[in-house]
PDB file of C-alpha atoms in Angstrom:
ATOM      1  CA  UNK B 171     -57.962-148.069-221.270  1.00  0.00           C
ATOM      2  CA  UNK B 172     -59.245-145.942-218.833  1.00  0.00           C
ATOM      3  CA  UNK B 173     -61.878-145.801-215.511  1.00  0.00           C
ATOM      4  CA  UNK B 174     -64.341-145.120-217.992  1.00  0.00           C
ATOM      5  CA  UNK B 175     -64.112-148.407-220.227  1.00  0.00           C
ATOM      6  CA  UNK B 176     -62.703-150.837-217.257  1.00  0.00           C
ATOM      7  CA  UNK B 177     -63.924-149.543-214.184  1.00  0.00           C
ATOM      8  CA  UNK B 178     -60.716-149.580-213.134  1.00  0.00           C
ATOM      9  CA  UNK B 179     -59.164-146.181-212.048  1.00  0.00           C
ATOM     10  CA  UNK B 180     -55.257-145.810-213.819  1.00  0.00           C
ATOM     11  CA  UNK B 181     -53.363-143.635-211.592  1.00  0.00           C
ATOM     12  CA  UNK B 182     -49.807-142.063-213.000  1.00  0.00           C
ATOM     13  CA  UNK B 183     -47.254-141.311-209.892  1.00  0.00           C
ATOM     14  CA  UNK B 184     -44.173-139.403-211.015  1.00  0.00           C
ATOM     15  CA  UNK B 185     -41.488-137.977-208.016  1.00  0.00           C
ATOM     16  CA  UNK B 186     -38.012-139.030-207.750  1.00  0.00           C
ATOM     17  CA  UNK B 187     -37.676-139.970-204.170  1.00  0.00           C
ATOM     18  CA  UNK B 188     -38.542-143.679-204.371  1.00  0.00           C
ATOM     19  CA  UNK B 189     -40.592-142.990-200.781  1.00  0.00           C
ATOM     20  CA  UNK B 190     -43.117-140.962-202.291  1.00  0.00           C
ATOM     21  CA  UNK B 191     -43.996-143.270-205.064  1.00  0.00           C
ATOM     22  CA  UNK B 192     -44.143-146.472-202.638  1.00  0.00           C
ATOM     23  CA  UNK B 193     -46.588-143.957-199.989  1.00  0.00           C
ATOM     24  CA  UNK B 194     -48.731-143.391-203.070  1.00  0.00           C
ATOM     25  CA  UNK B 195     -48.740-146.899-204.509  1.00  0.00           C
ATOM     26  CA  UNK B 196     -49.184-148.331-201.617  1.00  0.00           C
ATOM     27  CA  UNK B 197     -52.404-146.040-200.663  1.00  0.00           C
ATOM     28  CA  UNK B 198     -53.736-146.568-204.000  1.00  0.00           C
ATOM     29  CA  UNK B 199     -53.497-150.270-204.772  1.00  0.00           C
ATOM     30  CA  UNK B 200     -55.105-150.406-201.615  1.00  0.00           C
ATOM     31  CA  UNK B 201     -58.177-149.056-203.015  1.00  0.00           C
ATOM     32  CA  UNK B 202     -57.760-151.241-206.082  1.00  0.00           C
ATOM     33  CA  UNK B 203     -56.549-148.958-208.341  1.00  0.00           C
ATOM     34  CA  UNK B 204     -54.318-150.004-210.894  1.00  0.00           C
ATOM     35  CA  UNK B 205     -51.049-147.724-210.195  1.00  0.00           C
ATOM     36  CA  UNK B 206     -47.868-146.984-212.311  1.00  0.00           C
ATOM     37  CA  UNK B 207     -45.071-145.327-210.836  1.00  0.00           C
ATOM     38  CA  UNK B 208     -42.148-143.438-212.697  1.00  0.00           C
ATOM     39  CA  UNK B 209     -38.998-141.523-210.922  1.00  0.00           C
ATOM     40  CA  UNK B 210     -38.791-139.058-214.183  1.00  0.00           C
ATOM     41  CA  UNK B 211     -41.257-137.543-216.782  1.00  0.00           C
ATOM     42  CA  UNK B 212     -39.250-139.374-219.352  1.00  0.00           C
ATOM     43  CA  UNK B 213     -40.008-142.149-217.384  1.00  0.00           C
ATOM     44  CA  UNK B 214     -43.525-141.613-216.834  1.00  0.00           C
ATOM     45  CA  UNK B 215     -43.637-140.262-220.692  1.00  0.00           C
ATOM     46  CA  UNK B 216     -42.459-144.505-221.708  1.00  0.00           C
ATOM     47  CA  UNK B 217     -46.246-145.155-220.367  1.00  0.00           C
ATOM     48  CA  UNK B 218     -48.215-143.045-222.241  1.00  0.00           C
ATOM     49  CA  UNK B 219     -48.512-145.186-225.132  1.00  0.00           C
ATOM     50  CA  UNK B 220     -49.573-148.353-222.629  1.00  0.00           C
ATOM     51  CA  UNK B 221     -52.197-146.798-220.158  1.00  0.00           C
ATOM     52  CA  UNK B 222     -54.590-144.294-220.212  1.00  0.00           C
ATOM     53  CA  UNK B 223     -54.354-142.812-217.158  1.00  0.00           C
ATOM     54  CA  UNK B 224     -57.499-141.269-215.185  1.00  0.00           C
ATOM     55  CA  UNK B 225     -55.386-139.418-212.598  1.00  0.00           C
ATOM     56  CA  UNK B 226     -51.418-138.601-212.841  1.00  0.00           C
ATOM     57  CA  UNK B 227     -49.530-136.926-209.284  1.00  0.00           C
ATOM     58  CA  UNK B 228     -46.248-135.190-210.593  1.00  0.00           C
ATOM     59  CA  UNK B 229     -43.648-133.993-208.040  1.00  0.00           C
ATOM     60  CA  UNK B 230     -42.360-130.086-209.180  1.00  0.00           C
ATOM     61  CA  UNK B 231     -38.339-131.342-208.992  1.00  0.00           C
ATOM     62  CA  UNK B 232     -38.062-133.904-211.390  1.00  0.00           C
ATOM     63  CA  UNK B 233     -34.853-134.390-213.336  1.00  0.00           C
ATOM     64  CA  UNK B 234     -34.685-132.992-216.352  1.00  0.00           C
ATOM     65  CA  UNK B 235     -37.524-131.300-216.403  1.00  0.00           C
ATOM     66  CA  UNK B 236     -40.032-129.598-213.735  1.00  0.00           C
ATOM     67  CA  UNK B 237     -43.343-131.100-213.007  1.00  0.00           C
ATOM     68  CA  UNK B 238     -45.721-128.015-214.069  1.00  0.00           C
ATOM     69  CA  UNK B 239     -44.095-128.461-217.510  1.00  0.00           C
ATOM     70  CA  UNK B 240     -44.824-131.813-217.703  1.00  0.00           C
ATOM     71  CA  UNK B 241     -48.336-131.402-216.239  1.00  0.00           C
ATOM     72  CA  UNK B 242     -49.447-128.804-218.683  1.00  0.00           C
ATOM     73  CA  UNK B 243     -47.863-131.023-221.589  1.00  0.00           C
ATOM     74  CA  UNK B 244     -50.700-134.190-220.161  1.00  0.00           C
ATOM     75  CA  UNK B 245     -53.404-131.598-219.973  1.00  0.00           C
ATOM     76  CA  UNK B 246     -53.166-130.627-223.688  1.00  0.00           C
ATOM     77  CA  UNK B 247     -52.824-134.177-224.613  1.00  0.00           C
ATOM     78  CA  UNK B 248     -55.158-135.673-221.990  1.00  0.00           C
ATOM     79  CA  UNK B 249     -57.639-133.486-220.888  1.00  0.00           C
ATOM     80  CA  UNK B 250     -59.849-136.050-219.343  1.00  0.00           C
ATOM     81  CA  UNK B 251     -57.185-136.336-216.715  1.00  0.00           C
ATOM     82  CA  UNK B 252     -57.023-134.975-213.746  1.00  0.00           C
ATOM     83  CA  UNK B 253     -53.125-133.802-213.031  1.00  0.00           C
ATOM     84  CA  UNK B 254     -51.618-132.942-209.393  1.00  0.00           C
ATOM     85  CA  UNK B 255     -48.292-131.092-208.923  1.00  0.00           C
ATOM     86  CA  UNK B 256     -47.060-132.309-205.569  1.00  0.00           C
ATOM     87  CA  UNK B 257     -44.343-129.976-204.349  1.00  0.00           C
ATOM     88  CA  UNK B 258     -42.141-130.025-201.037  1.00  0.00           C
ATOM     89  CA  UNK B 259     -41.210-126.113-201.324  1.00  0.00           C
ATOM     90  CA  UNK B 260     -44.635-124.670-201.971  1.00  0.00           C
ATOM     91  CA  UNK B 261     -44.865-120.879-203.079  1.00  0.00           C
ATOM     92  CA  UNK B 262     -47.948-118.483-204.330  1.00  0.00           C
ATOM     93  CA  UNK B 263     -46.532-118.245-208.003  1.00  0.00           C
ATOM     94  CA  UNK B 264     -46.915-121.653-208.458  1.00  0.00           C
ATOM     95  CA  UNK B 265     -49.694-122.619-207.000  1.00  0.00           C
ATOM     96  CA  UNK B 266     -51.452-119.651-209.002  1.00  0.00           C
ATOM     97  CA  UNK B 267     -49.670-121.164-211.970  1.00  0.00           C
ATOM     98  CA  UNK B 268     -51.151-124.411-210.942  1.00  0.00           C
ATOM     99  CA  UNK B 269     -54.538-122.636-211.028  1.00  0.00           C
ATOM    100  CA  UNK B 270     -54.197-121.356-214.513  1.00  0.00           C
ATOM    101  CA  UNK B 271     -53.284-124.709-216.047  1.00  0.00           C
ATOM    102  CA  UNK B 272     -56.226-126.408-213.947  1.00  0.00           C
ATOM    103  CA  UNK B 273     -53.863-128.437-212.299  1.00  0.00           C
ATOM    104  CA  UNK B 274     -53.981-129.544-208.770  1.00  0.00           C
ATOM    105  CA  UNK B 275     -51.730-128.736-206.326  1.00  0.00           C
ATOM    106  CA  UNK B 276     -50.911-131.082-202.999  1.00  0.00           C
ATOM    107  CA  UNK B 277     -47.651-129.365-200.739  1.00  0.00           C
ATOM    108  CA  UNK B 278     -45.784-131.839-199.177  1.00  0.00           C
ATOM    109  CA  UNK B 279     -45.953-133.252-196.536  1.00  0.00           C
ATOM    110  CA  UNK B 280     -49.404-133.775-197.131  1.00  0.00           C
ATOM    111  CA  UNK B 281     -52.219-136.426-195.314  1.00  0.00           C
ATOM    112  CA  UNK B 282     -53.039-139.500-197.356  1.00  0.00           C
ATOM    113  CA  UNK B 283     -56.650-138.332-197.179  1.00  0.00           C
ATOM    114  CA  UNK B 284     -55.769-135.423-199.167  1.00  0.00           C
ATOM    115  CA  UNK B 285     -54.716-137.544-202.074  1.00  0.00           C
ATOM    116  CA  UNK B 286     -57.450-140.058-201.663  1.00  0.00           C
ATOM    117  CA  UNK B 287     -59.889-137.042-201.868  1.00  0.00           C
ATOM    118  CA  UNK B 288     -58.088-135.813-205.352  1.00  0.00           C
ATOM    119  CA  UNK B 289     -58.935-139.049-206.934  1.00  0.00           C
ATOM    120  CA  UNK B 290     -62.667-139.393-204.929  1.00  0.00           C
ATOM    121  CA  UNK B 291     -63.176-135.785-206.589  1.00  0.00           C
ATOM    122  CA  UNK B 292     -62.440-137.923-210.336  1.00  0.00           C
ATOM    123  CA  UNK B 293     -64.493-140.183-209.455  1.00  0.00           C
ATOM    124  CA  UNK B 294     -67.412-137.706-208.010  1.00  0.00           C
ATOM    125  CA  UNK B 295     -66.918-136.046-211.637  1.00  0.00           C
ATOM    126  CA  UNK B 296     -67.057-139.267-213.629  1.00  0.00           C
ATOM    127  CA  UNK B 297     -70.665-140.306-211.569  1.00  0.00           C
ATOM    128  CA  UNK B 298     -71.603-136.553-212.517  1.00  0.00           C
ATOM    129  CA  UNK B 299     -70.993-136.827-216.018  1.00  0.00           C
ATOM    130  CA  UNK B 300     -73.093-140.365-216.438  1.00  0.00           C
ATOM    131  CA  UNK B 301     -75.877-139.297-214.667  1.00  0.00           C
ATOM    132  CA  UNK B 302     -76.372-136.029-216.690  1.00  0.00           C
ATOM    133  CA  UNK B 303     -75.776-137.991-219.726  1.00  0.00           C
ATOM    134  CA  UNK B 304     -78.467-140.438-218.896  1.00  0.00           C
ATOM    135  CA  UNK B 305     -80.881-137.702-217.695  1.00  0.00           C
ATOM    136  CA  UNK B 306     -80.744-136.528-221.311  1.00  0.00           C
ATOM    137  CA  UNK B 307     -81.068-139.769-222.898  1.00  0.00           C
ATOM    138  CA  UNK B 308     -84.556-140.342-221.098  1.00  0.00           C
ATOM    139  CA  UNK B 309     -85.534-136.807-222.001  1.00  0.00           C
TER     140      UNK B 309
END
C-alpha cells in the first residue's frame, strides 16, 4: 500500500552504518511516516513483497552490491518511486549517472532539511498529479 491509497507516506532506508538509518528513521517517523530500514539491498529487497514504498534512500557502498545498481533495479520495477543514492565519497560520474537513471542524489554529510525536502518534492508531485486529474474530470 502506498501514500496514494493510505495517506501514509512508506519510506525505504537502505545504508549499512546503523547511524544513518536511525538519523533517517528518526527524522521521518517524526513526520509520521511509516519508515523501514534495511543495512543491505538483500535486506531491503525481503520488503518488497510487504510495502509499497513511496520514497526509498540507498547508500552507494552497500555489501554486496552498490546502491546505483540497486536503485535503477526499483526504478524499472517501481517507477512511481522516487529513489535517492546517498553517497559519502561523491564524484561527477556518478552523480551524472544518477541523472540518467532519474535518481536522486544526497552527498553525505548532508542537512536533514535536504532529505525532508526529497520527500516534500513526492509529496508536491503527488498534490500535482490529483489536481490535474481532477481539473480534467470537471472538464
Amino acid at each position: 500500500m502506498s501514500y496514494d491509497s493510505t495517506g501514509i507516506l512508506h519510506i525505504l532506508v537502505i545504508d549499512d552504518d546503523p547511524s544513518m538509518c536511525e538519523i533517517l528513521s528518526a527524522l521521518f517517523l517524526a513526520e509520521s511516516y511509516l519508515v523501514i530500514t534495511a543495512d543491505s539491498a538483500e535486506k531491503g529487497l525481503e520488503q518488497l513483497p510487504f510495502y509499497t514504498f513511496d520514497v526509498a534512500f540507498i547508500d552507494q557502498y552497500l555489501p554486496g552490491m552498490e546502491g546505483l545498481v540497486f536503485g535503477e533495479y526499483l526504478g524499472k520495477n517501481n517507477p512511481q518511486m522516487d529513489i535517492v543514492l546517498i553517497t559519502g565519497s561523491p564524484d561527477d560520474r556518478l552523480r551524472r549517472q544518477c541523472d540518467e537513471q532519474g535518481i536522486g542524489f544526497l552527498a553525505k554529510p548532508f542537512e536533514p532539511e535536504a532529505a525532508l525536502e526529497v520527500v516534500d518534492s513526492y509529496l508536491s508531485g503527488i498534490r500535482d498529479k490529483r489536481e490535474t486529474s481532477q481539473q480534467e474530470q470537471a472538464s
